[in-house]
Coordinates of C-alpha atoms in Angstrom, one line a residue:
M662 CA 9.4 -12.9 46.1
T663 CA 9.9 -11.8 42.5
A664 CA 9.3 -8.2 41.8
P665 CA 6.6 -7.5 39.1
V666 CA 8.0 -6.6 35.6
S667 CA 7.5 -2.9 34.8
P668 CA 5.9 -2.2 31.5
R669 CA 8.2 -0.5 28.9
V670 CA 6.7 1.5 26.1
L671 CA 8.3 1.8 22.7
A672 CA 7.0 4.5 20.3
G673 CA 6.5 4.1 16.6
V674 CA 4.2 5.1 13.8
G675 CA 0.9 3.3 13.8
V676 CA -0.9 1.9 10.8
G677 CA -4.5 0.9 11.4
R678 CA -6.5 1.3 14.6
R679 CA -6.6 -2.0 16.4
A680 CA -4.8 -3.1 19.5
V681 CA -3.7 -6.7 20.3
V682 CA -1.7 -8.6 22.9
G683 CA 0.6 -11.6 22.1
P684 CA 4.1 -13.1 22.1
V685 CA 6.9 -11.8 19.9
V686 CA 8.3 -13.9 17.1
Q687 CA 11.3 -12.4 15.4
V688 CA 11.9 -12.7 11.7
R689 CA 15.0 -14.6 10.7
E690 CA 17.8 -12.5 9.5
P691 CA 19.8 -13.7 6.5
V692 CA 22.2 -16.5 7.3
E693 CA 25.8 -15.3 7.4
V694 CA 27.3 -17.0 4.3
P695 CA 31.1 -16.4 3.8
E696 CA 31.8 -14.8 0.4
D697 CA 34.2 -17.6 -0.5
T698 CA 31.7 -20.4 0.2
V699 CA 32.2 -23.3 -2.2
V700 CA 29.1 -24.1 -4.1
V701 CA 28.1 -27.7 -3.9
R702 CA 25.7 -29.8 -5.9
D703 CA 24.9 -33.4 -4.8
G704 CA 27.7 -33.2 -2.3
V705 CA 30.3 -32.3 -5.0
P706 CA 31.7 -28.8 -5.7
V707 CA 30.3 -27.3 -8.9
P708 CA 32.9 -27.1 -11.7
E709 CA 34.1 -23.5 -12.3
E710 CA 32.7 -23.5 -15.8
E711 CA 29.2 -24.2 -14.5
L712 CA 29.2 -21.5 -11.8
A713 CA 27.7 -18.8 -14.0
D714 CA 24.8 -21.1 -14.9
T715 CA 24.3 -22.0 -11.3
V716 CA 24.1 -18.4 -10.2
L717 CA 21.8 -17.4 -13.0
A718 CA 19.6 -20.4 -12.2
A719 CA 19.4 -19.2 -8.6
F720 CA 18.1 -15.8 -9.8
R721 CA 15.5 -17.6 -11.9
T722 CA 14.5 -19.8 -8.9
V723 CA 13.9 -16.8 -6.7
S724 CA 11.9 -15.0 -9.4
A725 CA 9.8 -18.1 -10.0
D726 CA 9.1 -18.5 -6.2
L727 CA 8.2 -14.9 -5.8
S728 CA 5.9 -15.1 -8.9
A729 CA 4.2 -18.1 -7.5
R730 CA 3.6 -16.3 -4.2
A731 CA 2.2 -13.4 -6.2
A732 CA -0.2 -15.7 -8.0
R733 CA -1.4 -17.0 -4.6
S734 CA -1.9 -13.5 -3.3
S735 CA -4.1 -10.6 -4.2
G736 CA -4.3 -6.8 -4.1
S737 CA -1.3 -4.8 -2.9
L738 CA 0.5 -8.0 -1.7
A739 CA 0.3 -9.5 -5.2
E740 CA 1.4 -6.2 -6.7
V741 CA 4.5 -5.8 -4.6
L742 CA 5.4 -9.5 -4.9
G743 CA 5.1 -9.3 -8.6
A744 CA 7.3 -6.2 -8.7
T745 CA 10.0 -8.0 -6.5
A746 CA 9.8 -11.0 -8.9
Q747 CA 10.6 -8.6 -11.7
I748 CA 13.6 -7.4 -9.9
A749 CA 14.9 -11.0 -9.5
A750 CA 14.3 -11.6 -13.2
D751 CA 16.0 -8.4 -14.3
P752 CA 18.6 -9.3 -17.0
A753 CA 20.8 -6.4 -15.8
L754 CA 21.2 -8.1 -12.4
A755 CA 22.1 -11.4 -13.9
A756 CA 24.5 -9.7 -16.4
R757 CA 26.3 -7.8 -13.6
A758 CA 26.6 -11.1 -11.6
K759 CA 28.2 -12.8 -14.6
R760 CA 30.7 -10.0 -15.0
E761 CA 31.6 -10.2 -11.3
L762 CA 32.2 -14.0 -11.7
A763 CA 34.2 -13.4 -14.9
G764 CA 36.3 -11.0 -12.9
G765 CA 37.3 -13.7 -10.5
K766 CA 34.9 -13.3 -7.6
P767 CA 33.4 -16.4 -6.0
P768 CA 29.6 -16.9 -6.5
V769 CA 28.4 -15.5 -3.2
A770 CA 30.6 -12.5 -3.5
A771 CA 29.5 -12.0 -7.1
V772 CA 25.8 -12.0 -6.2
R773 CA 26.3 -9.5 -3.3
S774 CA 28.5 -7.2 -5.4
A775 CA 26.0 -7.2 -8.3
V776 CA 23.0 -6.5 -6.2
G777 CA 24.9 -4.1 -4.1
A778 CA 25.7 -2.0 -7.1
F779 CA 22.0 -1.6 -7.8
I780 CA 21.2 -0.9 -4.1
D781 CA 23.8 1.9 -4.2
M782 CA 22.3 3.2 -7.4
F783 CA 18.7 3.2 -6.1
T784 CA 19.7 4.7 -2.8
A785 CA 21.5 7.5 -4.5
A786 CA 18.4 8.1 -6.7
G787 CA 16.3 8.6 -3.6
G788 CA 12.5 9.1 -3.8
L789 CA 10.4 6.1 -4.8
M790 CA 13.4 4.3 -6.2
A791 CA 14.9 4.1 -2.7
E792 CA 11.8 2.0 -1.7
R793 CA 13.1 -0.8 -3.9
V794 CA 16.2 -1.2 -1.7
T795 CA 14.4 -3.5 0.7
D796 CA 13.2 -5.6 -2.1
L797 CA 16.7 -5.7 -3.7
A798 CA 18.2 -6.8 -0.4
S799 CA 15.5 -9.5 -0.1
V800 CA 16.3 -10.8 -3.6
R801 CA 20.1 -10.7 -2.8
D802 CA 19.6 -12.7 0.4
R803 CA 17.3 -15.2 -1.2
V804 CA 19.7 -15.8 -4.2
V805 CA 22.7 -16.2 -1.9
A806 CA 20.7 -18.8 0.2
V807 CA 19.8 -20.7 -3.0
V808 CA 23.4 -20.6 -4.2
A809 CA 24.8 -21.7 -0.9
G810 CA 22.1 -24.3 -0.2
Q811 CA 20.9 -22.5 2.9
P812 CA 17.3 -21.9 4.1
A813 CA 15.8 -18.7 2.9
P814 CA 15.6 -15.8 5.4
G815 CA 12.2 -14.8 6.6
V816 CA 9.3 -15.6 8.9
P817 CA 9.7 -18.9 10.9
D818 CA 6.8 -21.3 11.3
L819 CA 4.1 -19.9 13.6
H820 CA 2.3 -22.2 16.0
E821 CA 0.2 -19.7 18.0
P822 CA -1.1 -16.2 17.5
S823 CA 2.0 -14.0 17.5
V824 CA 3.3 -10.5 16.9
V825 CA 5.8 -10.6 14.0
V826 CA 8.8 -8.4 14.6
A827 CA 11.5 -7.5 12.1
R828 CA 14.1 -4.9 11.2
D829 CA 12.2 -4.6 8.0
L830 CA 9.8 -6.9 6.2
A831 CA 10.1 -7.5 2.5
P832 CA 6.9 -8.4 0.5
A833 CA 8.2 -11.9 0.1
D834 CA 8.4 -12.3 3.8
T835 CA 4.9 -10.9 4.2
A836 CA 3.6 -13.4 1.7
A837 CA 5.0 -16.3 3.8
L838 CA 2.9 -15.2 6.9
D839 CA 0.4 -17.8 8.1
L840 CA -2.4 -15.3 8.8
R841 CA -4.1 -17.7 11.2
Y842 CA -1.3 -16.9 13.6
V843 CA -0.4 -13.2 12.9
L844 CA -1.8 -10.7 15.4
A845 CA 0.3 -7.7 14.3
I846 CA 3.4 -6.6 12.4
V847 CA 6.1 -4.5 14.0
T848 CA 9.3 -3.2 12.2
E849 CA 12.2 -0.9 13.1
L850 CA 12.4 0.5 9.6
G851 CA 9.8 1.4 7.0
G852 CA 7.3 4.2 6.7
P853 CA 3.5 4.5 7.2
T854 CA 2.8 4.3 3.5
G855 CA 5.5 1.7 2.6
H856 CA 5.0 -1.8 1.5
T857 CA 4.7 -3.4 4.9
A858 CA 2.2 -0.8 6.1
I859 CA 0.1 -1.1 2.9
I860 CA 0.0 -4.9 3.0
A861 CA -0.8 -4.9 6.7
G862 CA -3.7 -2.6 6.0
Q863 CA -5.0 -4.8 3.2
L864 CA -4.7 -7.9 5.5
G865 CA -6.5 -6.0 8.4
L866 CA -3.5 -6.3 10.7
P867 CA -2.5 -3.6 13.2
C868 CA 1.0 -2.5 12.3
L869 CA 3.8 -0.3 13.8
V870 CA 6.8 0.9 11.9
Q871 CA 9.8 2.9 13.0
V872 CA 9.8 1.2 16.4
T873 CA 13.4 1.5 17.6
G874 CA 14.5 -1.4 19.8
A875 CA 11.8 -3.8 18.6
T876 CA 14.3 -6.3 17.3
S877 CA 16.0 -6.5 20.7
L878 CA 12.9 -8.1 22.2
E879 CA 13.3 -11.8 22.9
D880 CA 11.0 -14.4 21.2
G881 CA 8.0 -15.1 23.5
T882 CA 8.0 -11.7 25.2
R883 CA 4.4 -10.6 25.6
V884 CA 3.7 -7.2 24.1
L885 CA 0.7 -5.0 23.6
V886 CA 0.6 -3.4 20.1
D887 CA -1.6 -0.4 19.8
A888 CA -1.7 0.9 16.2
R889 CA -4.1 3.7 17.0
H890 CA -1.8 5.2 19.6
S891 CA 1.4 4.2 17.9
T892 CA 2.9 2.3 20.9
L893 CA 4.3 -1.1 21.8
E894 CA 4.1 -1.9 25.5
V895 CA 6.4 -4.7 26.7
S896 CA 5.0 -7.0 29.4
P897 CA 1.7 -5.2 29.8
D898 CA -0.1 -5.6 33.1
D899 CA -3.5 -7.3 33.5
A900 CA -5.4 -4.0 33.5
A901 CA -3.9 -3.0 30.1
V902 CA -4.7 -6.4 28.7
E903 CA -8.3 -6.2 30.0
A904 CA -8.7 -2.7 28.4
V905 CA -7.6 -4.1 25.1
A906 CA -10.2 -6.9 25.3
K907 CA -13.0 -4.4 26.1
R908 CA -11.9 -2.1 23.2
T909 CA -11.8 -5.0 20.8
E910 CA -15.3 -6.1 21.8
A911 CA -16.5 -2.5 21.2
E912 CA -14.9 -2.3 17.8
R913 CA -16.4 -5.6 16.8
A914 CA -19.8 -4.3 17.7
L915 CA -19.4 -1.6 15.0
E916 CA -19.6 -4.3 12.3
E917 CA -23.3 -4.8 13.1
D918 CA -24.1 -1.5 11.5
T919 CA -24.7 -2.1 7.8
A920 CA -26.4 1.1 6.8
P921 CA -25.2 3.1 3.8
G922 CA -22.5 5.7 4.5
A923 CA -24.0 9.0 5.8
T924 CA -23.8 11.5 8.5
K925 CA -26.0 11.5 11.6
D926 CA -28.4 13.9 9.8
G927 CA -28.5 11.7 6.7
D928 CA -26.1 13.5 4.3
P929 CA -24.7 10.7 2.2
I930 CA -21.1 9.7 1.4
D931 CA -20.1 6.6 -0.5
L932 CA -18.0 4.1 1.4
L933 CA -16.0 2.0 -1.0
V934 CA -13.2 -0.6 -0.9
N935 CA -9.8 -0.8 -2.6
I936 CA -9.0 -3.8 -4.8
G937 CA -6.2 -5.0 -7.0
T938 CA -7.6 -8.0 -8.8
A939 CA -10.9 -9.6 -9.8
A940 CA -10.3 -12.1 -7.0
D941 CA -10.1 -9.2 -4.5
A942 CA -13.5 -7.9 -5.9
E943 CA -15.0 -11.3 -5.4
R944 CA -13.7 -11.6 -1.9
A945 CA -14.9 -8.1 -1.0
A946 CA -18.3 -8.8 -2.5
A947 CA -18.6 -12.1 -0.7
A948 CA -17.7 -10.5 2.7
D949 CA -20.2 -7.8 2.0
D950 CA -23.4 -9.8 1.7
A951 CA -25.4 -7.0 3.2
R952 CA -24.1 -4.6 0.6
T953 CA -22.5 -2.4 3.3
V954 CA -20.2 -0.7 0.8
A955 CA -21.2 1.1 -2.3
G956 CA -18.6 -0.7 -4.5
S957 CA -14.9 -0.1 -5.2
G958 CA -13.3 3.3 -5.2
L959 CA -9.9 2.1 -6.5
F960 CA -9.2 -0.9 -8.7
R961 CA -5.4 -1.0 -9.1
T962 CA -5.2 -2.5 -12.6
E963 CA -1.4 -2.5 -12.7
V964 CA -1.4 -5.8 -10.7
L965 CA -2.2 -7.5 -14.0
F966 CA 0.9 -5.9 -15.6
L967 CA 3.6 -6.0 -13.0
D968 CA 4.5 -9.7 -13.2
A969 CA 4.4 -9.9 -17.0
Q970 CA 7.3 -9.8 -19.4
T971 CA 5.1 -8.4 -22.2
A972 CA 2.0 -6.3 -22.1
P973 CA -1.1 -8.4 -21.3
P974 CA -3.3 -8.7 -24.5
V975 CA -6.7 -7.1 -24.7
A976 CA -8.5 -10.4 -24.2
A977 CA -6.7 -11.1 -20.9
Q978 CA -7.4 -7.6 -19.6
Q979 CA -11.0 -7.8 -20.6
K980 CA -11.5 -11.1 -18.8
E981 CA -10.1 -9.6 -15.5
Y982 CA -12.1 -6.4 -15.8
T983 CA -15.3 -8.2 -16.6
A984 CA -14.9 -10.5 -13.5
A985 CA -14.3 -7.5 -11.3
L986 CA -17.3 -5.5 -12.5
A987 CA -19.5 -8.6 -12.3
A988 CA -18.5 -9.3 -8.7
F989 CA -20.0 -6.0 -7.5
G990 CA -23.3 -6.6 -9.3
G991 CA -23.8 -3.2 -10.8
R992 CA -22.3 -1.2 -7.9
K993 CA -19.8 1.5 -8.5
V994 CA -16.3 0.4 -9.6
V995 CA -13.6 3.1 -10.1
V996 CA -10.9 1.7 -12.3
R997 CA -7.5 3.3 -12.2
T998 CA -5.6 2.9 -15.5
L999 CA -2.1 1.6 -15.5
D1000 CA -0.1 3.2 -12.6
A1001 CA 3.4 2.0 -13.2
G1002 CA 6.9 3.3 -13.3
A1003 CA 9.1 4.6 -10.4
D1004 CA 8.6 2.0 -7.7
K1005 CA 6.4 -0.2 -9.9
P1006 CA 8.6 -1.0 -12.9
L1007 CA 7.4 -2.8 -16.0
A1008 CA 9.7 -5.2 -17.8
F1009 CA 8.3 -4.0 -21.2
A1010 CA 7.8 -0.3 -20.6
T1011 CA 9.9 1.3 -17.9
L1012 CA 12.6 3.6 -19.1
P1013 CA 16.1 2.5 -18.0
G1014 CA 18.4 5.0 -16.3
E1015 CA 15.9 7.6 -15.2
E1016 CA 17.6 9.7 -12.7
N1017 CA 14.5 10.5 -10.6
P1018 CA 11.7 8.2 -11.8
A1019 CA 9.3 9.4 -9.1
L1020 CA 9.3 12.7 -11.0
G1021 CA 9.6 11.0 -14.4
V1022 CA 7.7 8.7 -16.7
R1023 CA 5.1 7.1 -14.5
G1024 CA 1.3 6.7 -14.5
Y1025 CA -0.4 8.5 -17.3
R1026 CA 2.9 9.7 -18.7
I1027 CA 3.9 6.2 -19.8
G1028 CA 1.5 6.9 -22.7
R1029 CA 4.1 9.3 -24.1
I1030 CA 6.4 6.4 -24.7
H1031 CA 4.0 3.5 -25.1
P1032 CA 0.6 4.9 -26.3
Q1033 CA -0.7 1.4 -27.3
L1034 CA -0.8 0.4 -23.6
M1035 CA -3.5 3.0 -22.9
V1036 CA -5.4 2.2 -26.1
D1037 CA -5.5 -1.5 -25.3
Q1038 CA -6.6 -0.9 -21.7
L1039 CA -9.4 1.4 -22.6
T1040 CA -10.5 -1.0 -25.3
A1041 CA -10.6 -3.9 -22.8
L1042 CA -12.5 -1.8 -20.2
A1043 CA -15.1 -0.8 -22.8
A1044 CA -15.5 -4.4 -23.8
A1045 CA -15.9 -5.4 -20.1
A1046 CA -18.5 -2.7 -19.7
E1047 CA -20.5 -4.0 -22.6
A1048 CA -20.2 -7.6 -21.4
T1049 CA -21.5 -6.8 -17.9
G1050 CA -23.9 -3.9 -18.6
T1051 CA -22.0 -2.0 -15.9
Q1052 CA -20.3 1.3 -16.8
P1053 CA -17.0 1.6 -14.8
W1054 CA -15.7 4.9 -13.6
V1055 CA -12.4 5.1 -15.3
M1056 CA -9.6 7.4 -14.1
A1057 CA -6.0 8.1 -15.0
P1058 CA -3.1 8.5 -12.5
M1059 CA -0.5 11.2 -12.3
I1060 CA -2.4 13.9 -14.2
A1061 CA -0.8 17.3 -13.7
T1062 CA -2.6 19.7 -16.1
P1063 CA -6.1 20.4 -17.5
A1064 CA -4.7 19.6 -21.0
E1065 CA -3.7 16.1 -19.8
A1066 CA -7.1 15.6 -18.3
A1067 CA -8.8 16.7 -21.5
E1068 CA -6.7 14.4 -23.6
F1069 CA -7.4 11.4 -21.4
A1070 CA -11.1 12.2 -21.3
A1071 CA -11.3 12.4 -25.1
D1072 CA -9.5 9.1 -25.5
A1073 CA -11.7 7.3 -22.9
R1074 CA -14.9 8.6 -24.3
A1075 CA -13.8 7.7 -27.9
A1076 CA -13.3 4.2 -26.6
G1077 CA -16.9 4.1 -25.4
L1078 CA -16.4 4.8 -21.7
A1079 CA -18.9 7.3 -20.4
K1080 CA -17.7 8.0 -16.8
V1081 CA -14.2 9.5 -17.0
G1082 CA -12.1 11.0 -14.2
V1083 CA -8.5 11.5 -13.1
M1084 CA -6.4 11.2 -10.0
V1085 CA -5.4 14.3 -8.0
E1086 CA -2.0 13.4 -6.5
V1087 CA 0.2 16.1 -8.0
P1088 CA -0.1 19.5 -6.3
A1089 CA -0.5 21.2 -9.6
A1090 CA -3.7 19.2 -10.2
A1091 CA -5.1 20.3 -6.8
L1092 CA -4.3 23.9 -7.5
R1093 CA -6.1 23.7 -10.9
A1094 CA -8.8 21.3 -9.8
K1095 CA -11.6 23.4 -11.2
E1096 CA -10.1 23.6 -14.7
I1097 CA -9.4 19.8 -14.5
L1098 CA -13.0 19.0 -13.4
E1099 CA -14.3 21.0 -16.3
Q1100 CA -12.8 18.4 -18.5
V1101 CA -13.8 15.2 -16.6
D1102 CA -16.8 13.8 -14.7
F1103 CA -15.0 13.2 -11.3
V1104 CA -11.7 13.2 -9.6
S1105 CA -10.2 11.0 -6.8
I1106 CA -7.5 12.3 -4.5
G1107 CA -4.5 10.0 -3.8
T1108 CA -3.5 11.4 -0.5
N1109 CA -0.3 9.3 -0.2
D1110 CA 1.4 10.7 -3.3
L1111 CA -0.2 14.1 -2.8
A1112 CA 1.5 14.4 0.6
Q1113 CA 4.7 13.1 -0.8
Y1114 CA 4.9 15.7 -3.6
A1115 CA 3.5 18.6 -1.5
M1116 CA 6.0 18.0 1.4
A1117 CA 8.9 17.1 -0.9
T1118 CA 9.3 14.0 1.2
D1119 CA 9.7 10.3 0.1
R1120 CA 6.6 8.7 1.4
L1121 CA 8.7 5.6 2.3
K1122 CA 11.3 7.5 4.3
G1123 CA 10.4 6.4 7.8
D1124 CA 12.5 9.0 9.6
L1125 CA 10.6 11.7 7.9
A1126 CA 7.2 10.3 8.7
D1127 CA 6.2 13.4 10.6
L1128 CA 6.2 15.4 7.4
L1129 CA 3.9 12.9 5.7
D1130 CA 1.4 13.0 8.6
R1131 CA -2.1 12.9 7.0
W1132 CA -3.0 15.9 9.3
Q1133 CA -0.4 18.2 7.8
P1134 CA -2.5 21.4 7.2
A1135 CA -0.7 22.1 3.9
V1136 CA -1.9 18.8 2.5
L1137 CA -5.4 19.4 3.8
D1138 CA -5.3 22.8 2.0
L1139 CA -4.8 20.9 -1.3
V1140 CA -7.6 18.5 -0.5
A1141 CA -9.9 21.4 0.4
A1142 CA -9.1 23.2 -2.8
T1143 CA -10.0 20.1 -4.8
A1144 CA -13.2 19.5 -2.8
R1145 CA -14.3 23.2 -3.3
A1146 CA -13.9 22.8 -7.0
G1147 CA -16.1 19.7 -7.0
T1148 CA -18.8 21.4 -4.9
E1149 CA -18.7 24.5 -7.2
L1150 CA -19.2 22.4 -10.3
G1151 CA -21.4 19.8 -8.8
K1152 CA -19.0 16.9 -9.6
P1153 CA -17.9 14.0 -7.3
V1154 CA -14.5 14.3 -5.5
G1155 CA -13.4 11.1 -3.8
V1156 CA -10.4 10.1 -1.6
C1157 CA -8.7 6.7 -2.1
G1158 CA -5.4 7.3 -0.1
E1159 CA -4.7 6.1 3.4
S1160 CA -6.5 9.2 4.9
A1161 CA -9.8 7.6 3.8
A1162 CA -9.4 4.8 6.3
D1163 CA -8.9 7.1 9.3
P1164 CA -12.3 7.7 11.0
L1165 CA -11.3 11.0 12.4
M1166 CA -10.0 12.2 9.1
A1167 CA -13.1 10.8 7.4
L1168 CA -15.1 13.4 9.4
V1169 CA -12.8 16.2 8.2
L1170 CA -13.0 15.0 4.6
K1171 CA -16.8 14.9 4.7
G1172 CA -16.7 18.4 6.2
L1173 CA -14.6 19.6 3.3
G1174 CA -17.1 18.3 0.7
I1175 CA -15.6 14.9 -0.2
T1176 CA -18.3 12.6 -1.7
S1177 CA -16.7 9.2 -1.4
L1178 CA -14.0 7.4 0.7
S1179 CA -12.3 4.2 -0.5
M1180 CA -10.3 2.0 1.9
S1181 CA -9.6 -1.6 2.9
L1182 CA -12.7 -3.5 3.8
G1183 CA -11.7 -3.9 7.4
A1184 CA -11.6 -0.1 7.9
V1185 CA -15.2 0.5 6.8
P1186 CA -17.0 -0.2 10.1
A1187 CA -15.1 2.5 12.1
V1188 CA -15.4 5.1 9.4
R1189 CA -19.1 4.4 9.1
F1190 CA -19.5 4.7 12.9
A1191 CA -17.7 8.0 13.0
L1192 CA -19.8 9.5 10.2
R1193 CA -23.1 8.2 11.6
H1194 CA -22.5 9.8 15.0
H1195 CA -21.8 13.3 13.7
T1196 CA -23.8 15.8 11.7
L1197 CA -22.7 17.5 8.6
E1198 CA -22.4 20.7 10.5
Q1199 CA -20.1 19.0 13.0
C1200 CA -18.0 17.6 10.2
Q1201 CA -17.7 21.1 8.7
A1202 CA -16.6 22.6 12.0
M1203 CA -14.0 19.9 12.4
A1204 CA -12.7 20.6 8.8
A1205 CA -12.4 24.3 9.6
A1206 CA -10.6 23.6 12.9
A1207 CA -8.1 21.3 11.1
L1208 CA -7.4 23.8 8.4
A1209 CA -6.8 26.5 11.0
A1210 CA -4.3 24.5 12.9
T1211 CA -0.5 25.3 12.8
G1212 CA 0.6 21.7 12.6
P1213 CA -0.6 18.1 12.3
T1214 CA -0.7 17.4 16.0
Q1215 CA -2.7 20.5 16.6
A1216 CA -5.0 19.7 13.7
R1217 CA -5.9 16.2 15.1
D1218 CA -6.3 17.5 18.6
A1219 CA -8.7 20.2 17.4
V1220 CA -10.9 17.5 15.8
V1221 CA -10.7 15.2 18.8
A1222 CA -12.0 18.2 21.0
L1223 CA -15.0 18.4 18.7
L1224 CA -16.0 14.7 18.8
D1225 CA -19.3 13.7 20.2
P1226 CA -18.3 12.6 23.8
T1227 CA -20.0 9.2 23.4
T1228 CA -17.6 8.3 20.5
R1229 CA -14.3 9.6 21.9
D1230 CA -13.1 6.4 23.5
L1231 CA -13.6 4.5 20.2
L1232 CA -12.3 7.2 17.8
A1233 CA -9.7 9.3 19.6

């Protein structure tokens, strides 16, 4: 008689709340291609004088493939794919590869050496630049595969609902996923606010990152992935599987509630969705026939810019903005002006050689170097507002001072935009929130970057994820300071970072005085449920308990202890 298999639990960092059970499918690692591989075309070795053109063509092929995938995608996925396509198209990479070839290296070695030099440079720079290392490695492996005539690395064909497991998952790999057959994503590397996590959230997939040992699991192994509890259980027993089925059924029932966002005693809060393109807006609006969300709290306009070699003209921008505003039929749409630089380079605007771009010319600061970008964007937004009869809420990212807020507000209002705000993602802005709000109509807190800058921790550094925990009391202090300023001045303060999608945190944010929460569409039902089962007074008590805690675990536990008992199984 065969002994039963004992469950084995691997810990990680969860993204999302769902739990699923399914077989493991491991992502293909890059094929081992010897550095002295002879490049062959039509069965014949490529002449030495044509090798440089062959390598450069491989970079172009990879860039074109990534661009095509970006065009077929939307939102965050399109954004990061476009950025990776820009990396493959970077003339500096191609020039370095040519120099390596001219120095006598064979093609495969030349590509690896060229990209490796940039990987070393980005790694040394740290911060958000280090985030691009995964994308650089993906570009390197894809170019090598094209040069050597090998299949590209990535996700194999899926034939049944599966849990996709990888050491790390580049955006291009994520774009190749057949979502009909993806139950969850699990990686050994990455961080809770990295590319994989953000894209998984957009796609509504439970995700675990930082799961040591995940890549040692054999294909076909049945696992239980629980994003809410940050665990992966190997070979779960029947009782665990049945519990997941019951939990899934209960979570689906939440979607039946389509009432506007509000607490149990009727205190309102706007529940909004994040979008990256007009197509995202149209999909969100189509999925939201009952108008269960109040609009969009974050329209990431940089998606339109990231895959372009030159700045999009005003007419092209106006067309995109008009379509997004029209999709929501007059509902609130908060538009973030160009948030590029650092991990989102622009071919036509990013400064080369910045030593620490995460602390450099990014977001609103790009206007110091390229002021016409902001002028054109505000012009296009004003034209879209006139065309639709809908006034967008326009906000600038990476604002650090009241003077910057005042400058942006003056420019936006001069362009004909009436509702003007800024992002609070720099601690200085949170500490001077009242002075900033005196200059603008509203603010929106980007909790991902706010945590990164407050905790001096790269938000994509997975092994420091504990410092970036959304429950860190120091970060909550900054959110609370901003919310107090809004309450005092009677002006809206929203949250559009990952914290907004956490139902427990949503209760705290409401208790702090936050007036709107923006998240992926799939996160809305659980957040709505949490709010509608707790009074404003309960939310305020939870906020006070979280702020009084000594650490993130204690803060979350304090809130769980105050939950309505009937909601604990679904929320805790």
